[in-house]
Amino acid sequence: MKSDARIGNFTPRDAPHYDDALQCMRCGFCLPTCPTFALTGRERSSPRGRVALARAVAEEQLEFTAAVRDEAFFCLDCRACTTACPSGVRAGEIMEICRSQAQSFHPLGHPGKTFREFVLQKMLPSPDLLETSMLPARLYQRLGIQWLVRRSKVLKLGADWIDKAAGMLPELAPPLRKQLPTIIPARGQQRGRVGFFLGCVMTLMYPHVSRQTVRVLSHQGFDVITPREIKCCGAPHLSEGDRETARQLALKNLELLMAADVEAIVTDCAGCGSALKEYEELLEGLVPTETLAAFRSKVRDVAEFLAEVGLRTENLIPVNTSVTYHEPCHLCHAQGVSRQPRILLSQIPGVELREMNESSWCCGSAATWGLKFSKASQQVLDRKLGNVAATGAELLVTANPGCQLQLAWGVREAGLPQQVVHLMELLGQATPQ
Amino acid sequence: MISPPVVSRLQQIVGKDNMLYEREDLLVLGYDSTPGIHLPPDVVVYPTTTEAVVALLQVARENGLPVTPRGSGTGLSGGSVAARGGMVMCLNRMKRILEIDEENLTATVEPGVVTLDLFNAADEKGLFYPPDPGSQKISTLGGNVMEDAGGLRGLKYGVTRDYVMALQCVLSDGDLLRTGGKNVKDVAGYAFKDLLVGSEGTLGIITEITVKLIPPPQAKRTFLAYFNDMRSAGAAVSRIIAAKIIPATMEIMDRATINCVEDYVKIGLPRQMAGLLLIEVDGHPAMVAEDAESVRRILEAVKAAEIHVARDADEAASLAAARRTALSALARVSPTTLLEDATVPRSRLAETFGEIERLTEKYRLTVGTFGHAGDGNLHPTVLCDERDADEMSRAHAFYDELYAQVLAWGGTVSGEHGIGMAKKGYLARQIGAGGVAVMQRIKNAFDPAGRLNPGKIFADATEQDDSHEE
Ligand SMILES: Cc1cc2nc3c(=O)[nH]c(=O)nc-3n(C[C@H](O)[C@H](O)[C@H](O)COP(=O)(O)OP(=O)(O)OC[C@H]3O[C@@H](n4cnc5c(N)ncnc54)[C@H](O)[C@@H]3O)c2cc1C
Ligand code: SF4
Ligand code: SF4
């Protein structure tokens, strides 16, 4: 464990490590990669500046002011800076931790607090509750959204977020969690046994994608175990600064998944994948280090997993199309998985990959960021869509539900011809029934 | 502190979006890449036109405000930190490439243009802007000119100074000075342009820069040579120079640096080697082939452990990119990276490595060394922790002793990073009190009130030998 030698003006619980801030040597390699710095040109909205703010709080040169809180929440947590930083500084993570400090220094008023707690601490942790609340899909889309709006101060969303949220939601289907068999046997020669981590957004909004994921896995020779009692991965909580609830969820998931007798824990949601991979840091000190390391070594994004074990391509059906690939931040920057999805794309017969410029630049979704800062989000998205359009590809492929929501919405609004699909949908299409 | 009426005048000039004075903004503009220096200004302005710069300097004159120009803050001597408070003037929003003149082979740019962006713009027109500091993706041309930045290609192509043809500069009282032009020859009076290059923002604010472009080399070949000890790497450099071969690039990294860089780039650099040289020869294809052959023979003669030739342009580019991250990658190891900029005549390279090794042991430090070996320009970097007072004082003793030797060999205390705040104490040791006095008279002629970037280059009576201890 790193020394907590200096907490300075942070509250001791969930304070950034001082050493992590000191690690930054201020070379600025991260500056050209940061979307919020590109938008504002303001040093404090850059990774170098944000780390310096955290350091100033730790050194008692600064209190945890509203501006520090704002920067913590304005950070997309896209981790592009982590990829860029030769010194190994993780500015995004430092900001994520700073978000939890916001509760103590800048608490929300009462109604906001109650609602926020309801969403983060009751609804998300309980799949049943979450799914019931979403079940009457259309009704939810009409009434649910309005209801959310009225109380939306909680998540401090931007003024026009509601239109955008309503516009973004795909037609809801019944949640997949209830339907997916706990065990789907391998087809053909068996290659192993994997646990599938089904994410909240995937089960509710993209059930057809995850259905393809498990089908592909089984077709590739893996028994697929999906524990029903799985909880939310905790990513929304980390993003909102509720590390405590995130920790409780993580403890449950860890227990459940370690009990399942599987070689790998696979997910098709980049956000879930990176949250799971970071349980190691989140649960440090609460769970034996060996258990954490063992867990960490099993977690794989589905693209990472398939590339690693090698795709069986014998029976694949050609999909004659051109695609361009948008890299989800939580896949390429948080998990370092960038090559593997491209390998898979190149192995699907008939698919022509056309690289877009800046494929790993954020799409501007970033959990609730896109709703909180809808104008800034639009600017980030426009840059992405410009790069997409320039490729002239038929399909826009990605690998994370948040990106898929944002991109599908953006493409529609901009009147672009591309259809937005998850990599697993495409691979599903190529996989015989 | 600046009074509210002055603040509102500054705001009138640059507009609301181009001025910052919240505490958080000031705190994060109180540093550059130099460790241990942190002095927030009172206000930050981002002019976008030369007229705005003129108007800002007039307000500064009327109110006695110090003005510190700043590019991207990647400087390594504290040059863009407001040593005496006042106004930090960031030029990085003046970032238009105004012209690429294919008939005269020049480019004219605003000072905030990022170095790599100029390189790319020239490249698109089939032209070449050679200076390429390790920070080229971030640093601005204004900063490059003011520090006379060198780069990986310095050995054959020279440094920023060799490319600057004309400057437009706003003097401390707000007057405009234009110096140089597109003429290849120009001896009309004193060479102000040459005086301004490397002046670290103490003589004027640069608002326009014209640089020379050249045709790009037709071919190049890139090698990595690995060594079992640094001395033979140094000997290889001296032998190559002595053989009258001038590669474009001869960069060196020691084991600590190789390991840190490899941790980041993961391209399979051999971790167990004591050092490596990155060598690039370029030019006419026939000459490249001949030079490459001679270099290879010399490397074999000095018993390089292994020689690897880059397969293609992509691999060559990724090797150079890896080298550019050396300094930042060394920062993985420890909280503080104290880097130096010692430069020696190239015949002394092998001895300099010996000296660095000796002093590393004597002062019980962890040191990573890399640099532009072909230029004799080394960056021995002490990996330390600024919270450890004893270690810090050993680090300073290390540099003191090293510089004494470097100066005795006819070297310099700064090859490319400038004096700034970090090395004021060393300047007189190199150029003598007389030299410093003449420089100060020049400074007075340009800026009699001492408003432009005060606290840089020249030591006050109280700070003779306290480099690094700002
Ligand atoms: C990782 C890394 C690698 C580096 N590699 C190299 C290298 O290979 N070679 C090398 O030479 N340097 C190198 N440097 C140092 C640094 O990048 C250079 O000194 C660079 O030129 C600074 O540019 P900047 O835009 O960041 O300027 P700043 O640091 O902001 O300013 C530098 C100086 O210029 C002055 N200044 C800036 N703009 C203006 C203007 N328009 N008018 C008047 N004065 C102005 C400032 O007051 C200051 O004195 C490296 C730095 C880092 C962090
Ligand atoms: S976060 Fe990393 S890349 Fe950015 S300034 Fe700090 S050390 Fe450099
Ligand atoms: S995580 Fe993304 S938005 Fe946040 S500082 Fe890093 S690059 Fe910028």
CSV table of C-alpha atoms in Angstrom, one decimal, chain B residues 89-228:
chain,number,residue,atom,x,y,z
B,89,MET,CA,1.1,36.1,-20.7
B,90,CYS,CA,0.2,32.8,-22.4
B,91,LEU,CA,0.9,33.0,-26.1
B,92,ASN,CA,-0.4,29.6,-26.9
B,93,ARG,CA,-3.7,30.9,-28.3
B,94,MET,CA,-1.9,32.7,-31.1
B,95,LYS,CA,-1.5,29.5,-33.1
B,96,ARG,CA,-2.0,30.3,-36.7
B,97,ILE,CA,0.4,29.2,-39.4
B,98,LEU,CA,0.3,32.4,-41.4
B,99,GLU,CA,2.2,31.3,-44.5
B,100,ILE,CA,4.3,28.6,-46.0
B,101,ASP,CA,6.3,30.4,-48.8
B,102,GLU,CA,7.4,27.7,-51.2
B,103,GLU,CA,9.4,30.2,-53.3
B,104,ASN,CA,11.5,31.4,-50.5
B,105,LEU,CA,11.4,28.1,-48.5
B,106,THR,CA,10.1,29.8,-45.3
B,107,ALA,CA,7.2,29.5,-42.9
B,108,THR,CA,5.7,32.3,-40.9
B,109,VAL,CA,3.9,31.4,-37.8
B,110,GLU,CA,2.4,32.9,-34.6
B,111,PRO,CA,4.4,32.0,-31.5
B,112,GLY,CA,1.8,29.6,-30.1
B,113,VAL,CA,2.0,27.1,-33.0
B,114,VAL,CA,3.0,23.7,-31.6
B,115,THR,CA,6.3,22.5,-33.0
B,116,LEU,CA,5.0,19.2,-34.5
B,117,ASP,CA,2.1,21.1,-36.2
B,118,LEU,CA,4.6,23.2,-38.1
B,119,PHE,CA,6.6,20.1,-39.0
B,120,ASN,CA,3.5,18.4,-40.4
B,121,ALA,CA,2.3,21.5,-42.3
B,122,ALA,CA,5.7,21.8,-43.9
B,123,ASP,CA,5.8,18.1,-44.6
B,124,GLU,CA,2.5,18.3,-46.5
B,125,LYS,CA,4.2,20.7,-48.9
B,126,GLY,CA,7.2,18.5,-49.3
B,127,LEU,CA,9.3,20.6,-47.0
B,128,PHE,CA,11.2,19.9,-43.8
B,129,TYR,CA,11.4,21.8,-40.5
B,130,PRO,CA,14.1,19.9,-38.6
B,131,PRO,CA,14.2,21.1,-35.0
B,132,ASP,CA,12.4,18.4,-32.9
B,133,PRO,CA,12.7,18.7,-29.2
B,134,GLY,CA,11.5,15.7,-27.1
B,135,SER,CA,8.5,17.9,-26.3
B,136,GLN,CA,7.6,18.6,-29.9
B,137,LYS,CA,4.0,17.5,-29.5
B,138,ILE,CA,3.4,20.1,-26.9
B,139,SER,CA,6.0,22.9,-26.9
B,140,THR,CA,5.4,26.1,-28.9
B,141,LEU,CA,7.6,27.7,-31.4
B,142,GLY,CA,7.8,30.8,-29.2
B,143,GLY,CA,9.1,28.7,-26.4
B,144,ASN,CA,11.5,26.9,-28.8
B,145,VAL,CA,12.9,30.2,-30.1
B,146,MET,CA,13.3,31.7,-26.6
B,147,GLU,CA,15.1,28.6,-25.3
B,148,ASP,CA,16.9,27.9,-28.6
B,149,ALA,CA,15.6,24.4,-28.3
B,150,GLY,CA,17.6,21.5,-29.7
B,151,GLY,CA,16.3,18.1,-30.6
B,152,LEU,CA,17.0,14.6,-31.8
B,153,ARG,CA,18.2,15.9,-35.2
B,154,GLY,CA,20.4,18.6,-33.8
B,155,LEU,CA,23.6,16.8,-34.7
B,156,LYS,CA,23.3,17.3,-38.4
B,157,TYR,CA,20.6,19.9,-38.7
B,158,GLY,CA,21.4,22.2,-35.9
B,159,VAL,CA,19.1,23.8,-33.4
B,160,THR,CA,16.2,26.3,-33.5
B,161,ARG,CA,18.6,29.2,-33.9
B,162,ASP,CA,19.8,27.9,-37.2
B,163,TYR,CA,16.3,28.1,-38.7
B,164,VAL,CA,15.0,31.5,-37.4
B,165,MET,CA,15.1,34.1,-40.1
B,166,ALA,CA,12.8,36.9,-38.8
B,167,LEU,CA,11.1,37.8,-35.6
B,168,GLN,CA,8.4,40.3,-34.7
B,169,CYS,CA,8.8,41.3,-31.1
B,170,VAL,CA,7.0,43.6,-28.7
B,171,LEU,CA,9.4,45.4,-26.4
B,172,SER,CA,8.8,46.0,-22.7
B,173,ASP,CA,7.4,49.5,-23.3
B,174,GLY,CA,5.0,48.3,-26.0
B,175,ASP,CA,7.1,49.3,-29.1
B,176,LEU,CA,7.4,46.9,-32.0
B,177,LEU,CA,10.7,45.6,-33.2
B,178,ARG,CA,11.0,43.6,-36.4
B,179,THR,CA,14.3,42.0,-37.1
B,180,GLY,CA,15.5,39.8,-39.9
B,181,GLY,CA,13.5,38.9,-43.0
B,182,LYS,CA,13.3,36.4,-45.8
B,183,ASN,CA,16.8,37.4,-47.0
B,184,VAL,CA,19.3,34.7,-46.9
B,185,LYS,CA,22.0,37.3,-46.3
B,186,ASP,CA,21.5,40.4,-44.1
B,187,VAL,CA,24.2,42.4,-42.3
B,188,ALA,CA,22.4,45.6,-41.7
B,189,GLY,CA,23.6,46.5,-38.3
B,190,TYR,CA,23.5,44.5,-35.1
B,191,ALA,CA,21.9,41.0,-35.3
B,192,PHE,CA,19.0,41.5,-33.0
B,193,LYS,CA,17.4,38.3,-34.2
B,194,ASP,CA,20.3,36.3,-32.9
B,195,LEU,CA,20.3,38.2,-29.6
B,196,LEU,CA,16.6,37.4,-29.2
B,197,VAL,CA,16.9,33.7,-29.9
B,198,GLY,CA,17.7,32.0,-26.6
B,199,SER,CA,16.9,35.2,-24.5
B,200,GLU,CA,14.3,33.3,-22.5
B,201,GLY,CA,11.6,35.9,-22.7
B,202,THR,CA,13.7,38.6,-21.0
B,203,LEU,CA,14.1,41.0,-23.9
B,204,GLY,CA,10.7,41.1,-25.6
B,205,ILE,CA,7.5,39.1,-26.4
B,206,ILE,CA,7.7,37.3,-29.7
B,207,THR,CA,4.5,37.6,-31.7
B,208,GLU,CA,5.6,36.3,-35.1
B,209,ILE,CA,8.3,34.0,-36.3
B,210,THR,CA,9.7,33.3,-39.8
B,211,VAL,CA,11.7,30.1,-40.1
B,212,LYS,CA,13.7,28.5,-42.8
B,213,LEU,CA,12.5,25.2,-44.3
B,214,ILE,CA,14.7,22.8,-46.2
B,215,PRO,CA,14.1,19.9,-48.6
B,216,PRO,CA,13.6,16.7,-46.7
B,217,PRO,CA,16.3,13.9,-46.9
B,218,GLN,CA,15.5,11.3,-49.6
B,219,ALA,CA,16.5,8.3,-47.6
B,220,LYS,CA,17.4,7.3,-44.1
B,221,ARG,CA,18.5,4.4,-42.1
B,222,THR,CA,18.0,3.9,-38.4
B,223,PHE,CA,20.0,1.7,-36.0
B,224,LEU,CA,20.0,0.7,-32.4
B,225,ALA,CA,23.3,-0.3,-31.0
B,226,TYR,CA,23.4,-1.9,-27.6
B,227,PHE,CA,26.4,-1.7,-25.3
B,228,ASN,CA,27.7,-3.5,-22.2
